[in-house]
Amino acid sequence: MQNPGTATPERFPAPELFAEGAQFIAGRPAKGTSGRTHTVVDPASGEGVYTYDLAGAEDVDAAVAAARAAFPGWASATPGERSDALHRFAAVLADRAEEFARAESLQCGKPLKLTREFDVPGTIDNISFFAGAARHLQGQSAGEYSGDHTSYVRREPIGVVGSIAPWNYPLQMAAWKVLPAVAAGNTIVLKPAELTPLTSLLFAQAATDAGIPDGVINIVTGTGREAGEHLVGHPDVAMTSFTGSTAVGRRVAELAAATVKRLHLELGGKAPFVVFDDADLEAAVHGAVAGALINTGQDCTAATRAYVQRPLYEAFVEQTAALMETVRLGDPFAPGTDLGPLVSHAQRDRVAAFVERARAYARVVTGGEAPKGDLEKGAYYRPTLIADAAQDSEIVQSEIFGPVLVVLPFDSDDEGIQLANDTPYGLAASAWSSNVYRANRATREIKAGCVWINDHIPIISEMPHGGYRASGFGKDMSAYSFEEYTQVKHVMFDNTAVARKDWHRTIFGDR
């Protein structure tokens, strides 16, 4: 095995699964050929747990070649055959749920209760959904729209998809990228973040064990600059799907444009949390703490900007701070832990720097520091509430990606909605009110791909996920995701059996 590190069997129950390398190409694990290595670090302890060889351009080429070779057979499989394979896949993952949960907690620092109750069950549900959806991939009904012809629409797979997933939800993002692509008959090369490759590799192995043919799902684990850019620019890749920051998304778009690829981007977010003065204050406070702190705030839909109508503002700040102070930081594998570390010390330091700069113009109500003592070696940061910031300040406008919530007051409903829309992003939002007309107005006028009412964060496989504006375009999950992963073809049959059509006179001859 490649330097297994110091993780105990409880934290890393099956290290032998990764002994042959962090690439998965044509149904088999392999070592990368870049000549460089990377170490997966347990962010709770700062200790290395798995060192592997990074992928280089040659590995990307091999993975794309495997996907291209597998495409004709997989694309020609019947919807029922693809559906059956995905149902088997869901069953395999369900059998290995604890293994997936522990690997995800180890590499990300997520509390085990989050991976057991959210990441892994959500992924199994995604597979089950797409197993069913594979049988319902339909075009428009046939019809005689010109009078002399019958038209119908086919949906066809695109080819080889090259996808890049982020480090915050490695397992779920692997599922969101892989499942609609393969359910529609495509093959895929997925590049997970080099920080968190473990569950993506387990995911691909489980798919192979379920009988999905070799080459349909391939994993290359390398850096974005080397493996990622080569994958996006590869001439045999027909589509790119990317989830990550808006800045990197712009670079992906530039590379994809050079080969005129289909492109799907799910980018940054800065979700507003709008509390009107008739809201249930207790519900809003609980929703804000949960929505801001899920996955230690490393969620592009996390509640990051709370706008609270002035009659409730002071009470909201006081109660939210008090509830944040009850959140228990600790070892992700300990039963009493509510909040784990951030994914890395670098990410922890980035979040801390945002908060330190904010002290010059805003008030840190609670948190704003890394804990000492037993947690000092990990990438921990206390839940943080900030008030009295200006709307145009960095802490309000920029994506922090950590356990930080900023609260601002507003007066009129018009002002609350205007403030909610006043960032470049538009991925998700929530509005809190007991008035159905007020809530309905918020759903219409807040510019975001998802607007929750009196809740924040829940997602379901049947509904689409994707953003507006700088948050990107295209949809993950749901039947809408097939819009990204299929070509629409119009087929038209002549019904007249007439050699010389009336319209030919516009080109030659007379009536």
Coordinates of C-alpha atoms in Angstrom, one line a residue, residues 162 164 227-234 237 240 251-253 255-256 259 261:
G162 CA -15.5 14.9 -18.4
I164 CA -14.8 17.8 -12.1
A227 CA -5.3 16.6 -14.8
G228 CA -8.4 18.9 -14.7
E229 CA -7.4 21.2 -17.5
H230 CA -6.3 18.3 -19.7
L231 CA -9.6 16.6 -19.2
V232 CA -11.6 19.7 -20.0
G233 CA -9.6 20.4 -23.1
H234 CA -9.5 16.8 -24.4
V237 CA -14.6 14.7 -24.3
T240 CA -17.8 19.1 -19.3
R251 CA -11.3 29.1 -16.6
V252 CA -13.2 25.9 -17.3
A253 CA -15.5 27.8 -19.6
L255 CA -11.1 25.8 -22.0
A256 CA -14.4 24.2 -23.0
T259 CA -13.4 22.7 -28.4
K261 CA -18.0 21.5 -25.7

